[in-house]
Amino acid sequence: MDKAETLDVSNNIADKIATKNASTNSLDTADSKSSSIGSKQGVDVGATRDTPFVYLDGEEDQDQKNDVTYVCPFRGPAFGALTITNYRLYFRSLPLRDHDPPVVVDVPLGVIARVEKIGGATSRGENSYGIEIFCKDMRNLRFAHKQQNHSRRTVFEKLQSYAFPLSFSGRLFAFAHAGASGPAPPAAENGWAVYEPLAELRRMGVPNDMWRITKLNDAYGVCDSYPVVWAVPKAASDEFLRRVAQFRSRCRLPVLSWIHPRSQATITRCSQPLVGVGGKRSADDELYLSYIMEANVQSDKLAIIDARPSANAIANKAKGGGYESEEAYKNVEIHFLDIHNIHVMRESLRKVKEACYPSIDDSKWLSAIDGTLWLKHIKCILAGAVRIVDKVETMSTSVVVHCSDGWDRTAQLTALSMLLLDPYYRTLRGFEVLIEKEWLSFGHKFQQRIGHGDNRHSDADRSPVFLQFIDCVWQVSQQFPNAFEFNEHFLITIIDHLYSCRFGTFLCNTEAERVAEDLKHKTVSLWTYINGSLNQYLNPLAFSHGAQTVLRPIASMRYVKLWKGLYCRWNPSIRPQNRIYHRTRELLALQDQLIKQVSDLRMKTTSRQTAQTSTRLASPMH
């Protein structure tokens, strides 16, 4: 096929895709994407109503005002109608001229961090009386109301009730959504079945001669923030494990995350030891770490990776925590990674928001981003993961990873290093398994870190820990664009629904809480939604044949960059004009057509060769 034919095919496919109602944002156009779950489950996706969006299953109107002004920081005030449902806030302006595009704001209520009234009875001046909404996804929204019709009061009350249902004895939208979605999809399509612990351990070759599987934590009695299924050294009995757990913060003893298929070097995760100021020791804990080291015959050393700055680890002794001393733990080397705590990260993200929204000072852009220290923090996490990869892959040394409690920085490091080491986790399904395993089953406190349905916006437990991990994955994908089966849109969709409360995947703090809430049967999994429309999330540049097995990104400030597609997407002056995943879908369609054409040509060639061979065999011999 010559160049002209290729261009013609590309243009035809692009035209077909452009005519479809393709979504422009994973949240902005829930109408165009809401059908993926409903249609899979054989139910009516949404009813046609007066509002210009398709209602999700279980979504119901709560309030509507037709005389509200959205104070847009980019285009100025826009007068229109505001609709509040139990899932979203939706505003659509009334254009002054026929050819003017309407201003549309579509925000899931779960994204809202806080709502404040602005102005009072004595307020004068245009648009000085209304409501300001602060969002978790970098946006601030301001709506002006007319004082005389008292519309602000009901809007404020409805937003409080449905954005923060847990603060008002309500339930998150995920339960209403699943309740109205009909029967659960078949197991093959059900996102709750994506991760099966025993199957994932078997994929890694466990159990084996050195590692066994235990269900000691079957009723979450040993550690309430750990999963039921653990992989532990074969030499450690269940009773011995109980004793080891007592010497670790929150009873989070070291258990297996990943094992190298050839060297048997491992990544295990845990929390800090309870050393305290007095320097307490535990013979059981010391012996247990030696079991982990001895399970890898390739090395006579064990590397302990402490995510914290050394000063913080020392300070934790005053609270009864601390770190492993090389004197007490034989054949152990300890490395501190200087990754700061949740409070530092929360403040850093706040500064990123100030720099990106609503206005950007061009003359101070670089210094503003540098001043947030966000990229420095991202670099530190990446550098820590690369160090773990080097220990496991290059030096065949087993690694134990922990921070203080082992559910924030530890999850960042184990998940990211596993992503770099194992190509399976760079597939779309494998990445879902990685999140389910390292983040959800091992007890990252999503409820507290995100604040689902909770109006305590200044809660000190909130922090963008998981967001940083997804940012790090994006950074790696920028250095290795052919190594990932999924695209940027997949990562942004995960972040959007981390906040939206439409799905049950990121609700609660631990596996034990999710089981108690019966989320598998009472909510829909995010993976059901994503896996029902895979083409949107595939990377057309992915190259599986001959791809690098192990990735070693350069963790340098020269390579780490701000993810504008996420943090700056609401600012029209800086976001990309053409959304990248539109072009991705065009490329995927073109790729499919080219593959089909190549296949057809091969079949024709094979048929022709077969026919020629038959003719040659049938001809008389001379």
PDB file of C-alpha atoms in Angstrom, residues 81-303:
ATOM      1  CA  ALA A  81     -29.409  26.921  34.489  1.00  0.00           C
ATOM      2  CA  LEU A  82     -27.927  24.905  37.353  1.00  0.00           C
ATOM      3  CA  THR A  83     -28.990  21.305  38.005  1.00  0.00           C
ATOM      4  CA  ILE A  84     -28.007  19.306  41.076  1.00  0.00           C
ATOM      5  CA  THR A  85     -28.543  15.545  41.158  1.00  0.00           C
ATOM      6  CA  ASN A  86     -27.447  13.006  43.728  1.00  0.00           C
ATOM      7  CA  TYR A  87     -24.314  12.501  41.588  1.00  0.00           C
ATOM      8  CA  ARG A  88     -23.359  15.772  39.892  1.00  0.00           C
ATOM      9  CA  LEU A  89     -23.557  19.522  39.602  1.00  0.00           C
ATOM     10  CA  TYR A  90     -24.358  20.539  36.034  1.00  0.00           C
ATOM     11  CA  PHE A  91     -24.446  24.081  34.675  1.00  0.00           C
ATOM     12  CA  ARG A  92     -25.229  25.115  31.110  1.00  0.00           C
ATOM     13  CA  SER A  93     -25.266  28.731  29.998  1.00  0.00           C
ATOM     14  CA  LEU A  94     -27.818  30.375  27.747  1.00  0.00           C
ATOM     15  CA  PRO A  95     -25.757  31.763  24.845  1.00  0.00           C
ATOM     16  CA  LEU A  96     -26.388  35.406  23.995  1.00  0.00           C
ATOM     17  CA  ARG A  97     -26.024  34.680  20.280  1.00  0.00           C
ATOM     18  CA  ASP A  98     -26.995  31.602  18.293  1.00  0.00           C
ATOM     19  CA  HIS A  99     -23.463  30.814  17.154  1.00  0.00           C
ATOM     20  CA  ASP A 100     -21.930  31.104  20.640  1.00  0.00           C
ATOM     21  CA  PRO A 101     -21.055  27.735  22.221  1.00  0.00           C
ATOM     22  CA  PRO A 102     -22.620  27.267  25.669  1.00  0.00           C
ATOM     23  CA  VAL A 103     -20.472  27.218  28.801  1.00  0.00           C
ATOM     24  CA  VAL A 104     -20.852  23.798  30.425  1.00  0.00           C
ATOM     25  CA  VAL A 105     -19.690  22.752  33.885  1.00  0.00           C
ATOM     26  CA  ASP A 106     -20.177  19.085  34.814  1.00  0.00           C
ATOM     27  CA  VAL A 107     -18.744  18.098  38.205  1.00  0.00           C
ATOM     28  CA  PRO A 108     -19.381  14.872  40.139  1.00  0.00           C
ATOM     29  CA  LEU A 109     -20.249  15.833  43.686  1.00  0.00           C
ATOM     30  CA  GLY A 110     -17.571  13.486  45.028  1.00  0.00           C
ATOM     31  CA  VAL A 111     -14.957  15.819  43.517  1.00  0.00           C
ATOM     32  CA  ILE A 112     -16.084  18.662  45.794  1.00  0.00           C
ATOM     33  CA  ALA A 113     -13.832  19.285  48.798  1.00  0.00           C
ATOM     34  CA  ARG A 114     -15.778  22.144  50.359  1.00  0.00           C
ATOM     35  CA  VAL A 115     -18.620  24.590  49.694  1.00  0.00           C
ATOM     36  CA  GLU A 116     -18.709  28.139  51.031  1.00  0.00           C
ATOM     37  CA  LYS A 117     -21.218  30.958  50.864  1.00  0.00           C
ATOM     38  CA  ILE A 118     -19.878  34.274  49.594  1.00  0.00           C
ATOM     39  CA  GLY A 119     -21.504  37.629  50.265  1.00  0.00           C
ATOM     40  CA  GLY A 120     -24.401  38.443  52.563  1.00  0.00           C
ATOM     41  CA  ALA A 121     -27.552  40.511  52.789  1.00  0.00           C
ATOM     42  CA  THR A 122     -25.573  43.747  52.561  1.00  0.00           C
ATOM     43  CA  SER A 123     -23.536  42.664  49.527  1.00  0.00           C
ATOM     44  CA  ARG A 124     -23.642  45.059  46.625  1.00  0.00           C
ATOM     45  CA  GLY A 125     -21.958  44.756  43.303  1.00  0.00           C
ATOM     46  CA  GLU A 126     -22.441  42.352  40.487  1.00  0.00           C
ATOM     47  CA  ASN A 127     -22.043  38.628  41.244  1.00  0.00           C
ATOM     48  CA  SER A 128     -20.922  39.289  44.824  1.00  0.00           C
ATOM     49  CA  TYR A 129     -23.568  37.024  46.383  1.00  0.00           C
ATOM     50  CA  GLY A 130     -23.429  33.278  45.822  1.00  0.00           C
ATOM     51  CA  ILE A 131     -21.499  30.066  46.405  1.00  0.00           C
ATOM     52  CA  GLU A 132     -17.868  29.069  45.913  1.00  0.00           C
ATOM     53  CA  ILE A 133     -16.947  25.429  45.400  1.00  0.00           C
ATOM     54  CA  PHE A 134     -13.435  24.083  45.973  1.00  0.00           C
ATOM     55  CA  CYS A 135     -12.677  20.835  44.124  1.00  0.00           C
ATOM     56  CA  LYS A 136     -10.192  18.011  44.654  1.00  0.00           C
ATOM     57  CA  ASP A 137      -9.248  18.035  40.951  1.00  0.00           C
ATOM     58  CA  MET A 138      -7.605  21.512  40.989  1.00  0.00           C
ATOM     59  CA  ARG A 139     -10.730  23.555  40.123  1.00  0.00           C
ATOM     60  CA  ASN A 140     -12.535  26.298  42.015  1.00  0.00           C
ATOM     61  CA  LEU A 141     -16.075  27.149  40.836  1.00  0.00           C
ATOM     62  CA  ARG A 142     -18.076  30.237  41.696  1.00  0.00           C
ATOM     63  CA  PHE A 143     -21.803  30.691  41.134  1.00  0.00           C
ATOM     64  CA  ALA A 144     -23.662  33.964  41.719  1.00  0.00           C
ATOM     65  CA  HIS A 145     -27.301  34.004  42.837  1.00  0.00           C
ATOM     66  CA  LYS A 146     -29.892  36.728  43.057  1.00  0.00           C
ATOM     67  CA  GLN A 147     -30.583  37.710  46.632  1.00  0.00           C
ATOM     68  CA  GLN A 148     -34.278  38.336  46.182  1.00  0.00           C
ATOM     69  CA  ASN A 149     -35.274  34.795  45.194  1.00  0.00           C
ATOM     70  CA  HIS A 150     -33.314  32.997  47.955  1.00  0.00           C
ATOM     71  CA  SER A 151     -32.068  30.336  45.553  1.00  0.00           C
ATOM     72  CA  ARG A 152     -28.655  30.124  47.216  1.00  0.00           C
ATOM     73  CA  ARG A 153     -29.947  28.510  50.391  1.00  0.00           C
ATOM     74  CA  THR A 154     -31.444  25.416  48.770  1.00  0.00           C
ATOM     75  CA  VAL A 155     -28.475  24.965  46.420  1.00  0.00           C
ATOM     76  CA  PHE A 156     -26.070  25.169  49.364  1.00  0.00           C
ATOM     77  CA  GLU A 157     -28.102  22.669  51.393  1.00  0.00           C
ATOM     78  CA  LYS A 158     -28.377  20.181  48.531  1.00  0.00           C
ATOM     79  CA  LEU A 159     -24.649  20.405  47.810  1.00  0.00           C
ATOM     80  CA  GLN A 160     -23.833  19.807  51.466  1.00  0.00           C
ATOM     81  CA  SER A 161     -26.175  16.809  51.664  1.00  0.00           C
ATOM     82  CA  TYR A 162     -25.093  15.045  48.471  1.00  0.00           C
ATOM     83  CA  ALA A 163     -21.422  16.031  48.227  1.00  0.00           C
ATOM     84  CA  PHE A 164     -20.827  15.016  51.860  1.00  0.00           C
ATOM     85  CA  PRO A 165     -23.398  12.284  52.550  1.00  0.00           C
ATOM     86  CA  LEU A 166     -21.302  10.542  55.205  1.00  0.00           C
ATOM     87  CA  SER A 167     -21.353  13.734  57.284  1.00  0.00           C
ATOM     88  CA  PHE A 168     -25.164  13.733  57.146  1.00  0.00           C
ATOM     89  CA  SER A 169     -25.894  10.020  57.729  1.00  0.00           C
ATOM     90  CA  GLY A 170     -26.305   9.388  54.005  1.00  0.00           C
ATOM     91  CA  ARG A 171     -24.745   6.946  51.552  1.00  0.00           C
ATOM     92  CA  LEU A 172     -22.344   7.511  48.695  1.00  0.00           C
ATOM     93  CA  PHE A 173     -23.713   7.517  45.143  1.00  0.00           C
ATOM     94  CA  ALA A 174     -21.907   4.252  44.305  1.00  0.00           C
ATOM     95  CA  PHE A 175     -24.587   2.306  46.218  1.00  0.00           C
ATOM     96  CA  ALA A 176     -27.518   3.979  44.436  1.00  0.00           C
ATOM     97  CA  HIS A 177     -25.762   3.529  41.086  1.00  0.00           C
ATOM     98  CA  ALA A 178     -25.244  -0.215  41.561  1.00  0.00           C
ATOM     99  CA  GLY A 179     -28.731  -0.682  43.006  1.00  0.00           C
ATOM    100  CA  ALA A 180     -30.304   0.716  39.843  1.00  0.00           C
ATOM    101  CA  SER A 181     -27.924  -1.036  37.425  1.00  0.00           C
ATOM    102  CA  GLY A 182     -29.593  -4.410  37.462  1.00  0.00           C
ATOM    103  CA  PRO A 183     -27.884  -7.775  37.994  1.00  0.00           C
ATOM    104  CA  ALA A 184     -24.111  -7.999  38.184  1.00  0.00           C
ATOM    105  CA  PRO A 185     -22.298  -8.677  34.903  1.00  0.00           C
ATOM    106  CA  PRO A 186     -20.882 -12.150  34.136  1.00  0.00           C
ATOM    107  CA  ALA A 187     -17.693 -13.045  35.982  1.00  0.00           C
ATOM    108  CA  ALA A 188     -15.579 -12.506  32.866  1.00  0.00           C
ATOM    109  CA  GLU A 189     -16.794  -8.891  32.658  1.00  0.00           C
ATOM    110  CA  ASN A 190     -16.998  -8.152  36.383  1.00  0.00           C
ATOM    111  CA  GLY A 191     -14.215  -5.819  37.546  1.00  0.00           C
ATOM    112  CA  TRP A 192     -14.379  -7.244  41.056  1.00  0.00           C
ATOM    113  CA  ALA A 193     -12.948 -10.484  39.613  1.00  0.00           C
ATOM    114  CA  VAL A 194      -9.874  -8.783  38.079  1.00  0.00           C
ATOM    115  CA  TYR A 195      -7.669  -9.570  41.069  1.00  0.00           C
ATOM    116  CA  GLU A 196      -7.589 -13.004  42.650  1.00  0.00           C
ATOM    117  CA  PRO A 197      -4.767 -13.249  45.216  1.00  0.00           C
ATOM    118  CA  LEU A 198      -4.017 -16.945  44.824  1.00  0.00           C
ATOM    119  CA  ALA A 199      -3.972 -16.696  41.025  1.00  0.00           C
ATOM    120  CA  GLU A 200      -1.588 -13.726  41.166  1.00  0.00           C
ATOM    121  CA  LEU A 201       0.747 -15.592  43.538  1.00  0.00           C
ATOM    122  CA  ARG A 202       0.674 -18.635  41.233  1.00  0.00           C
ATOM    123  CA  ARG A 203       1.580 -16.351  38.316  1.00  0.00           C
ATOM    124  CA  MET A 204       4.710 -15.403  40.283  1.00  0.00           C
ATOM    125  CA  GLY A 205       5.532 -19.049  41.066  1.00  0.00           C
ATOM    126  CA  VAL A 206       4.361 -19.109  44.690  1.00  0.00           C
ATOM    127  CA  PRO A 207       4.142 -21.433  46.583  1.00  0.00           C
ATOM    128  CA  ASN A 208       7.606 -22.875  45.977  1.00  0.00           C
ATOM    129  CA  ASP A 209      10.484 -24.412  47.929  1.00  0.00           C
ATOM    130  CA  MET A 210      11.115 -21.239  49.944  1.00  0.00           C
ATOM    131  CA  TRP A 211       7.733 -19.462  50.132  1.00  0.00           C
ATOM    132  CA  ARG A 212       4.310 -20.612  51.261  1.00  0.00           C
ATOM    133  CA  ILE A 213       0.793 -19.185  51.326  1.00  0.00           C
ATOM    134  CA  THR A 214      -1.034 -18.659  54.604  1.00  0.00           C
ATOM    135  CA  LYS A 215      -4.547 -17.532  55.501  1.00  0.00           C
ATOM    136  CA  LEU A 216      -3.578 -16.781  59.076  1.00  0.00           C
ATOM    137  CA  ASN A 217      -5.347 -13.430  58.739  1.00  0.00           C
ATOM    138  CA  ASP A 218      -8.587 -15.079  57.587  1.00  0.00           C
ATOM    139  CA  ALA A 219     -10.800 -13.040  59.939  1.00  0.00           C
ATOM    140  CA  TYR A 220      -8.436 -10.029  59.895  1.00  0.00           C
ATOM    141  CA  GLY A 221      -7.549 -10.967  63.469  1.00  0.00           C
ATOM    142  CA  VAL A 222      -3.770 -10.618  63.206  1.00  0.00           C
ATOM    143  CA  CYS A 223      -3.723  -7.371  61.187  1.00  0.00           C
ATOM    144  CA  ASP A 224      -6.954  -5.553  60.361  1.00  0.00           C
ATOM    145  CA  SER A 225      -5.342  -3.513  57.560  1.00  0.00           C
ATOM    146  CA  TYR A 226      -3.761  -6.482  55.721  1.00  0.00           C
ATOM    147  CA  PRO A 227      -5.426  -8.859  53.263  1.00  0.00           C
ATOM    148  CA  VAL A 228      -6.482 -12.415  54.100  1.00  0.00           C
ATOM    149  CA  VAL A 229      -3.903 -14.111  51.867  1.00  0.00           C
ATOM    150  CA  TRP A 230      -0.184 -13.690  52.580  1.00  0.00           C
ATOM    151  CA  ALA A 231       2.946 -15.228  51.074  1.00  0.00           C
ATOM    152  CA  VAL A 232       5.622 -15.741  53.731  1.00  0.00           C
ATOM    153  CA  PRO A 233       8.917 -17.667  54.103  1.00  0.00           C
ATOM    154  CA  LYS A 234       8.297 -21.405  54.402  1.00  0.00           C
ATOM    155  CA  ALA A 235      10.435 -21.538  57.544  1.00  0.00           C
ATOM    156  CA  ALA A 236       8.030 -19.257  59.451  1.00  0.00           C
ATOM    157  CA  SER A 237       5.124 -20.991  61.206  1.00  0.00           C
ATOM    158  CA  ASP A 238       1.801 -19.238  61.758  1.00  0.00           C
ATOM    159  CA  GLU A 239       2.391 -18.981  65.494  1.00  0.00           C
ATOM    160  CA  PHE A 240       5.811 -17.466  64.834  1.00  0.00           C
ATOM    161  CA  LEU A 241       4.195 -14.918  62.475  1.00  0.00           C
ATOM    162  CA  ARG A 242       1.807 -13.833  65.243  1.00  0.00           C
ATOM    163  CA  ARG A 243       4.779 -13.015  67.474  1.00  0.00           C
ATOM    164  CA  VAL A 244       6.581 -11.133  64.698  1.00  0.00           C
ATOM    165  CA  ALA A 245       3.475  -9.023  64.052  1.00  0.00           C
ATOM    166  CA  GLN A 246       3.549  -7.744  67.634  1.00  0.00           C
ATOM    167  CA  PHE A 247       6.877  -5.992  67.001  1.00  0.00           C
ATOM    168  CA  ARG A 248       5.669  -4.113  63.915  1.00  0.00           C
ATOM    169  CA  SER A 249       3.561  -0.942  63.867  1.00  0.00           C
ATOM    170  CA  ARG A 250      -0.143  -1.801  63.383  1.00  0.00           C
ATOM    171  CA  CYS A 251       0.961  -5.479  63.294  1.00  0.00           C
ATOM    172  CA  ARG A 252       1.995  -5.024  59.654  1.00  0.00           C
ATOM    173  CA  LEU A 253       4.757  -7.631  59.482  1.00  0.00           C
ATOM    174  CA  PRO A 254       6.830  -8.227  56.321  1.00  0.00           C
ATOM    175  CA  VAL A 255       4.957 -10.209  53.631  1.00  0.00           C
ATOM    176  CA  LEU A 256       5.728 -10.870  49.987  1.00  0.00           C
ATOM    177  CA  SER A 257       4.834  -8.383  47.241  1.00  0.00           C
ATOM    178  CA  TRP A 258       6.906  -9.726  44.325  1.00  0.00           C
ATOM    179  CA  ILE A 259       9.468 -12.402  43.554  1.00  0.00           C
ATOM    180  CA  HIS A 260      11.989 -12.395  40.725  1.00  0.00           C
ATOM    181  CA  PRO A 261      11.262 -15.277  38.322  1.00  0.00           C
ATOM    182  CA  ARG A 262      14.929 -16.240  37.925  1.00  0.00           C
ATOM    183  CA  SER A 263      16.977 -15.106  40.932  1.00  0.00           C
ATOM    184  CA  GLN A 264      14.159 -15.488  43.507  1.00  0.00           C
ATOM    185  CA  ALA A 265      15.095 -12.082  44.964  1.00  0.00           C
ATOM    186  CA  THR A 266      12.014 -10.622  46.592  1.00  0.00           C
ATOM    187  CA  ILE A 267      10.245  -7.388  47.475  1.00  0.00           C
ATOM    188  CA  THR A 268       8.508  -7.595  50.840  1.00  0.00           C
ATOM    189  CA  ARG A 269       6.614  -4.817  52.564  1.00  0.00           C
ATOM    190  CA  CYS A 270       5.850  -3.970  56.175  1.00  0.00           C
ATOM    191  CA  SER A 271       5.719  -1.130  58.722  1.00  0.00           C
ATOM    192  CA  GLN A 272       8.414   0.210  61.056  1.00  0.00           C
ATOM    193  CA  PRO A 273       9.661  -1.914  63.966  1.00  0.00           C
ATOM    194  CA  LEU A 274       8.573  -0.852  67.475  1.00  0.00           C
ATOM    195  CA  VAL A 275      12.077  -0.047  68.655  1.00  0.00           C
ATOM    196  CA  GLY A 276      11.296   3.038  70.721  1.00  0.00           C
ATOM    197  CA  VAL A 277      13.706   5.296  72.562  1.00  0.00           C
ATOM    198  CA  GLY A 278      15.040   2.410  74.609  1.00  0.00           C
ATOM    199  CA  GLY A 279      16.121   0.491  71.524  1.00  0.00           C
ATOM    200  CA  LYS A 280      13.933  -2.570  72.113  1.00  0.00           C
ATOM    201  CA  ARG A 281      14.726  -5.725  70.175  1.00  0.00           C
ATOM    202  CA  SER A 282      12.738  -8.736  69.039  1.00  0.00           C
ATOM    203  CA  ALA A 283      14.545 -12.019  68.454  1.00  0.00           C
ATOM    204  CA  ASP A 284      11.548 -13.221  66.422  1.00  0.00           C
ATOM    205  CA  ASP A 285      11.606 -10.189  64.128  1.00  0.00           C
ATOM    206  CA  GLU A 286      15.358 -10.481  63.607  1.00  0.00           C
ATOM    207  CA  LEU A 287      15.046 -14.198  62.814  1.00  0.00           C
ATOM    208  CA  TYR A 288      12.134 -13.524  60.453  1.00  0.00           C
ATOM    209  CA  LEU A 289      14.186 -11.062  58.385  1.00  0.00           C
ATOM    210  CA  SER A 290      16.953 -13.669  58.192  1.00  0.00           C
ATOM    211  CA  TYR A 291      14.367 -16.138  56.816  1.00  0.00           C
ATOM    212  CA  ILE A 292      13.521 -13.611  54.087  1.00  0.00           C
ATOM    213  CA  MET A 293      17.208 -13.186  53.259  1.00  0.00           C
ATOM    214  CA  GLU A 294      17.873 -16.947  53.230  1.00  0.00           C
ATOM    215  CA  ALA A 295      14.929 -17.561  50.888  1.00  0.00           C
ATOM    216  CA  ASN A 296      17.120 -15.960  48.202  1.00  0.00           C
ATOM    217  CA  VAL A 297      20.211 -18.121  47.687  1.00  0.00           C
ATOM    218  CA  GLN A 298      21.725 -15.580  45.289  1.00  0.00           C
ATOM    219  CA  SER A 299      22.663 -13.113  48.039  1.00  0.00           C
ATOM    220  CA  ASP A 300      23.890 -13.093  51.638  1.00  0.00           C
ATOM    221  CA  LYS A 301      22.590  -9.558  52.229  1.00  0.00           C
ATOM    222  CA  LEU A 302      19.154  -8.061  52.825  1.00  0.00           C
ATOM    223  CA  ALA A 303      18.438  -4.450  51.850  1.00  0.00           C
TER     224      ALA A 303
END
